[in-house]
Amino acid sequence: MKAPDKISILLPELFTSFLAVEPRINAAYDIVREESEKAIIEFCKYDHRVTTIVRQGDFSRFVAIAAPDAEESRLRLYCDWCNWVFPYDDLFDNGKLKLDAAAAQAKMQALFANMESAEQGAHTEQCDLTRFHDVIWSRMRASASPGVQRRFLKTMHQFCDAVLKQVFKLAADETPTLSEMLSIRRQSAGVAPLYPLFEYAQALDLPDEFFDSEWVQELEELGMDCALLQNDMLSYFKEEAEGVPHNVVAICRIRGLSAQQAFDHVGNMLDDRLARIESCIATRPQYEDRRLDHEAERYIEGVLNTIRANLYWSFESRRYFGDQADVVRRTRRVEVLKSPAFMGQSSEQLASVVLEQ
């Protein structure tokens, strides 16, 4: 059988602005990585295939950049969650729940049954992956402030609701516009729960009303956009091979742009968000309470470190580029399919090339 035709594209320059600064790495990274990977592999009784995904993914590297000053036990909880979320999300992206909306919804309901119950172990879900998250949540309840717990639960709902939207749209053969996809991906990319996780890991001390501030909400949304736009460019090659269409680059191509135009457009969207983040930080209010102002600075650093972690981890892990990551970072050159599987979907919409920022 003839191999699919491929075309070469040039990735946008991604190591710009504050992202040009090499990240600090948490000193406990090596120890905690091994402990965390071993824990989920043994708890979930992973076979060789999934074990390889976890090991090569090196999700703890992301955490070590996002929370460089976290003490070991808090770093471990954050690592455990990241080692949990990628395999969990894969169930809905390219796994058995990809097109099964009813089963996907049941899986999500089982996840929240224990999180929202006064009694631990309140449900009968037999999935090891769900039970592993129950353990993470139990540890967070025992050691995190009520505010962190509320923010984590809220962002988990946002994440899971958006993942379900993707499943329902794909099952119904609906192709969203770029603005619709951006709105969904803002939550389904799983960035929002990372904020209370780094707040917890870095032991920040912020009042609840801080998070109601307009500038904080703007910063958080811009941070989510930056991470999802990075992710959708760098994970595109993996997802293209798996026929996963819920990706902003894929939507640009479905909507009529060439592969290079699609990456350029998403790269411009990312540059716009990075510039707006710098403006948001430069114009933020100064708090009279010095302690609060210092904690606000630490929160800003946490959002920036989350974006930085996403970028550097994407090239240090083997999840997206395998052993070619260094070459891709140096040359910015990658090959994509000329006619990916998802291009055959919703062909009646290909005439629409209006792309929203």
Short mmCIF file of N, CA and C in Angstrom, two decimals, residues 271-343:
data_model
loop_
_atom_site.label_atom_id
_atom_site.label_comp_id
_atom_site.label_asym_id
_atom_site.label_seq_id
_atom_site.Cartn_x
_atom_site.Cartn_y
_atom_site.Cartn_z
N ASP A 271 1.03 34.50 19.64
CA ASP A 271 1.78 35.74 19.83
C ASP A 271 0.89 36.84 20.41
N ASP A 272 -0.34 36.91 19.93
CA ASP A 272 -1.30 37.90 20.43
C ASP A 272 -1.55 37.69 21.92
N ARG A 273 -1.73 36.45 22.35
CA ARG A 273 -1.98 36.17 23.77
C ARG A 273 -0.76 36.47 24.63
N LEU A 274 0.42 36.16 24.13
CA LEU A 274 1.64 36.44 24.89
C LEU A 274 1.80 37.94 25.12
N ALA A 275 1.51 38.74 24.09
CA ALA A 275 1.60 40.19 24.23
C ALA A 275 0.56 40.71 25.23
N ARG A 276 -0.62 40.12 25.19
CA ARG A 276 -1.67 40.55 26.11
C ARG A 276 -1.36 40.15 27.55
N ILE A 277 -0.68 39.04 27.74
CA ILE A 277 -0.26 38.64 29.08
C ILE A 277 0.71 39.67 29.65
N GLU A 278 1.67 40.09 28.85
CA GLU A 278 2.65 41.08 29.31
C GLU A 278 1.95 42.38 29.69
N SER A 279 0.95 42.78 28.90
CA SER A 279 0.20 44.00 29.20
C SER A 279 -0.62 43.83 30.47
N CYS A 280 -1.23 42.67 30.64
CA CYS A 280 -2.04 42.39 31.83
C CYS A 280 -1.19 42.48 33.10
N ILE A 281 0.00 41.93 33.04
CA ILE A 281 0.89 41.94 34.21
C ILE A 281 1.39 43.36 34.49
N ALA A 282 1.73 44.08 33.42
CA ALA A 282 2.28 45.43 33.58
C ALA A 282 1.27 46.41 34.17
N THR A 283 -0.01 46.16 33.94
CA THR A 283 -1.04 47.10 34.39
C THR A 283 -1.84 46.59 35.59
N ARG A 284 -1.39 45.50 36.20
CA ARG A 284 -2.14 44.95 37.33
C ARG A 284 -2.10 45.91 38.51
N PRO A 285 -3.11 45.90 39.36
CA PRO A 285 -3.11 46.77 40.53
C PRO A 285 -2.06 46.33 41.55
N GLN A 286 -1.50 47.30 42.24
CA GLN A 286 -0.57 47.00 43.33
C GLN A 286 -1.37 46.97 44.63
N TYR A 287 -1.15 45.93 45.43
CA TYR A 287 -1.89 45.79 46.68
C TYR A 287 -1.14 46.47 47.82
N GLU A 288 -1.88 47.21 48.65
CA GLU A 288 -1.25 47.90 49.79
C GLU A 288 -0.66 46.90 50.77
N ASP A 289 -1.32 45.79 50.92
CA ASP A 289 -0.82 44.71 51.79
C ASP A 289 0.38 44.06 51.10
N ARG A 290 1.55 44.26 51.66
CA ARG A 290 2.78 43.76 51.01
C ARG A 290 2.78 42.24 50.86
N ARG A 291 2.25 41.57 51.87
CA ARG A 291 2.22 40.11 51.80
C ARG A 291 1.34 39.65 50.64
N LEU A 292 0.17 40.28 50.50
CA LEU A 292 -0.74 39.93 49.41
C LEU A 292 -0.10 40.25 48.06
N ASP A 293 0.58 41.38 47.98
CA ASP A 293 1.22 41.76 46.71
C ASP A 293 2.30 40.75 46.34
N HIS A 294 3.03 40.28 47.35
CA HIS A 294 4.06 39.27 47.10
C HIS A 294 3.44 37.96 46.62
N GLU A 295 2.34 37.56 47.26
CA GLU A 295 1.66 36.32 46.84
C GLU A 295 1.07 36.47 45.43
N ALA A 296 0.62 37.68 45.10
CA ALA A 296 0.12 37.93 43.74
C ALA A 296 1.24 37.74 42.72
N GLU A 297 2.43 38.22 43.05
CA GLU A 297 3.59 38.02 42.17
C GLU A 297 3.89 36.54 42.00
N ARG A 298 3.77 35.79 43.08
CA ARG A 298 4.02 34.34 43.00
C ARG A 298 2.96 33.65 42.15
N TYR A 299 1.73 34.15 42.22
CA TYR A 299 0.67 33.55 41.39
C TYR A 299 0.93 33.83 39.91
N ILE A 300 1.33 35.06 39.61
CA ILE A 300 1.70 35.41 38.23
C ILE A 300 2.80 34.47 37.75
N GLU A 301 3.82 34.30 38.58
CA GLU A 301 4.93 33.40 38.22
C GLU A 301 4.41 31.99 37.97
N GLY A 302 3.43 31.56 38.75
CA GLY A 302 2.86 30.22 38.56
C GLY A 302 2.18 30.06 37.22
N VAL A 303 1.42 31.07 36.80
CA VAL A 303 0.77 31.02 35.49
C VAL A 303 1.82 30.99 34.39
N LEU A 304 2.83 31.85 34.50
CA LEU A 304 3.89 31.88 33.48
C LEU A 304 4.66 30.56 33.46
N ASN A 305 4.92 30.00 34.62
CA ASN A 305 5.64 28.72 34.68
C ASN A 305 4.81 27.58 34.08
N THR A 306 3.49 27.67 34.19
CA THR A 306 2.63 26.65 33.58
C THR A 306 2.76 26.68 32.06
N ILE A 307 2.75 27.89 31.50
CA ILE A 307 2.92 28.03 30.05
C ILE A 307 4.32 27.57 29.64
N ARG A 308 5.31 27.97 30.42
CA ARG A 308 6.70 27.59 30.14
C ARG A 308 6.86 26.07 30.23
N ALA A 309 6.27 25.47 31.26
CA ALA A 309 6.37 24.02 31.43
C ALA A 309 5.79 23.29 30.24
N ASN A 310 4.65 23.76 29.76
CA ASN A 310 3.99 23.12 28.62
C ASN A 310 4.89 23.10 27.40
N LEU A 311 5.57 24.21 27.15
CA LEU A 311 6.44 24.31 25.97
C LEU A 311 7.69 23.45 26.12
N TYR A 312 8.43 23.62 27.21
CA TYR A 312 9.69 22.90 27.35
C TYR A 312 9.46 21.40 27.51
N TRP A 313 8.44 21.03 28.28
CA TRP A 313 8.14 19.60 28.43
C TRP A 313 7.81 18.96 27.09
N SER A 314 7.11 19.68 26.22
CA SER A 314 6.71 19.11 24.93
C SER A 314 7.91 18.68 24.10
N PHE A 315 9.04 19.34 24.30
CA PHE A 315 10.25 18.98 23.56
C PHE A 315 11.18 18.07 24.36
N GLU A 316 11.00 18.00 25.67
CA GLU A 316 11.85 17.14 26.50
C GLU A 316 11.24 15.75 26.69
N SER A 317 9.93 15.67 26.58
CA SER A 317 9.22 14.39 26.62
C SER A 317 9.30 13.72 25.25
N ARG A 318 8.97 12.44 25.21
CA ARG A 318 8.92 11.72 23.93
C ARG A 318 7.48 11.54 23.45
N ARG A 319 6.55 12.21 24.10
CA ARG A 319 5.13 11.99 23.79
C ARG A 319 4.77 12.45 22.37
N TYR A 320 5.31 13.57 21.92
CA TYR A 320 4.88 14.13 20.64
C TYR A 320 5.85 13.88 19.49
N PHE A 321 7.15 13.92 19.77
CA PHE A 321 8.12 13.82 18.68
C PHE A 321 9.07 12.64 18.82
N GLY A 322 8.87 11.80 19.83
CA GLY A 322 9.74 10.65 20.01
C GLY A 322 11.18 11.07 20.18
N ASP A 323 12.08 10.37 19.47
CA ASP A 323 13.51 10.71 19.58
C ASP A 323 13.92 11.82 18.63
N GLN A 324 12.96 12.45 17.96
CA GLN A 324 13.26 13.54 17.03
C GLN A 324 13.00 14.93 17.65
N ALA A 325 12.71 14.98 18.93
CA ALA A 325 12.33 16.25 19.56
C ALA A 325 13.41 17.31 19.43
N ASP A 326 14.67 16.93 19.65
CA ASP A 326 15.76 17.90 19.55
C ASP A 326 15.88 18.45 18.13
N VAL A 327 15.71 17.58 17.16
CA VAL A 327 15.80 18.01 15.75
C VAL A 327 14.67 18.97 15.42
N VAL A 328 13.47 18.64 15.88
CA VAL A 328 12.31 19.50 15.60
C VAL A 328 12.50 20.86 16.26
N ARG A 329 12.99 20.87 17.50
CA ARG A 329 13.20 22.17 18.17
C ARG A 329 14.23 23.00 17.42
N ARG A 330 15.28 22.37 16.95
CA ARG A 330 16.35 23.11 16.27
C ARG A 330 15.93 23.62 14.89
N THR A 331 15.26 22.78 14.12
CA THR A 331 14.94 23.13 12.74
C THR A 331 13.55 23.73 12.58
N ARG A 332 12.66 23.42 13.54
CA ARG A 332 11.25 23.81 13.50
C ARG A 332 10.52 23.17 12.31
N ARG A 333 11.13 22.18 11.69
CA ARG A 333 10.55 21.51 10.53
C ARG A 333 9.87 20.20 10.95
N VAL A 334 8.65 20.00 10.48
CA VAL A 334 7.94 18.74 10.70
C VAL A 334 7.15 18.40 9.44
N GLU A 335 6.83 17.12 9.31
CA GLU A 335 6.01 16.68 8.19
C GLU A 335 4.61 16.34 8.68
N VAL A 336 3.62 16.78 7.91
CA VAL A 336 2.22 16.47 8.23
C VAL A 336 1.58 15.82 7.01
N LEU A 337 0.47 15.15 7.23
CA LEU A 337 -0.24 14.51 6.13
C LEU A 337 -0.87 15.55 5.21
N LYS A 338 -0.75 15.30 3.93
CA LYS A 338 -1.37 16.20 2.96
C LYS A 338 -2.89 16.15 3.08
N SER A 339 -3.42 14.96 3.31
CA SER A 339 -4.88 14.78 3.42
C SER A 339 -5.20 13.91 4.63
N PRO A 340 -5.16 14.48 5.85
CA PRO A 340 -5.47 13.69 7.05
C PRO A 340 -6.91 13.20 7.04
N ALA A 341 -7.17 12.16 7.84
CA ALA A 341 -8.48 11.52 7.85
C ALA A 341 -9.60 12.49 8.18
N PHE A 342 -9.34 13.43 9.11
CA PHE A 342 -10.42 14.32 9.53
C PHE A 342 -10.83 15.31 8.43
N MET A 343 -10.01 15.45 7.38
CA MET A 343 -10.36 16.37 6.30
C MET A 343 -11.57 15.89 5.52
#
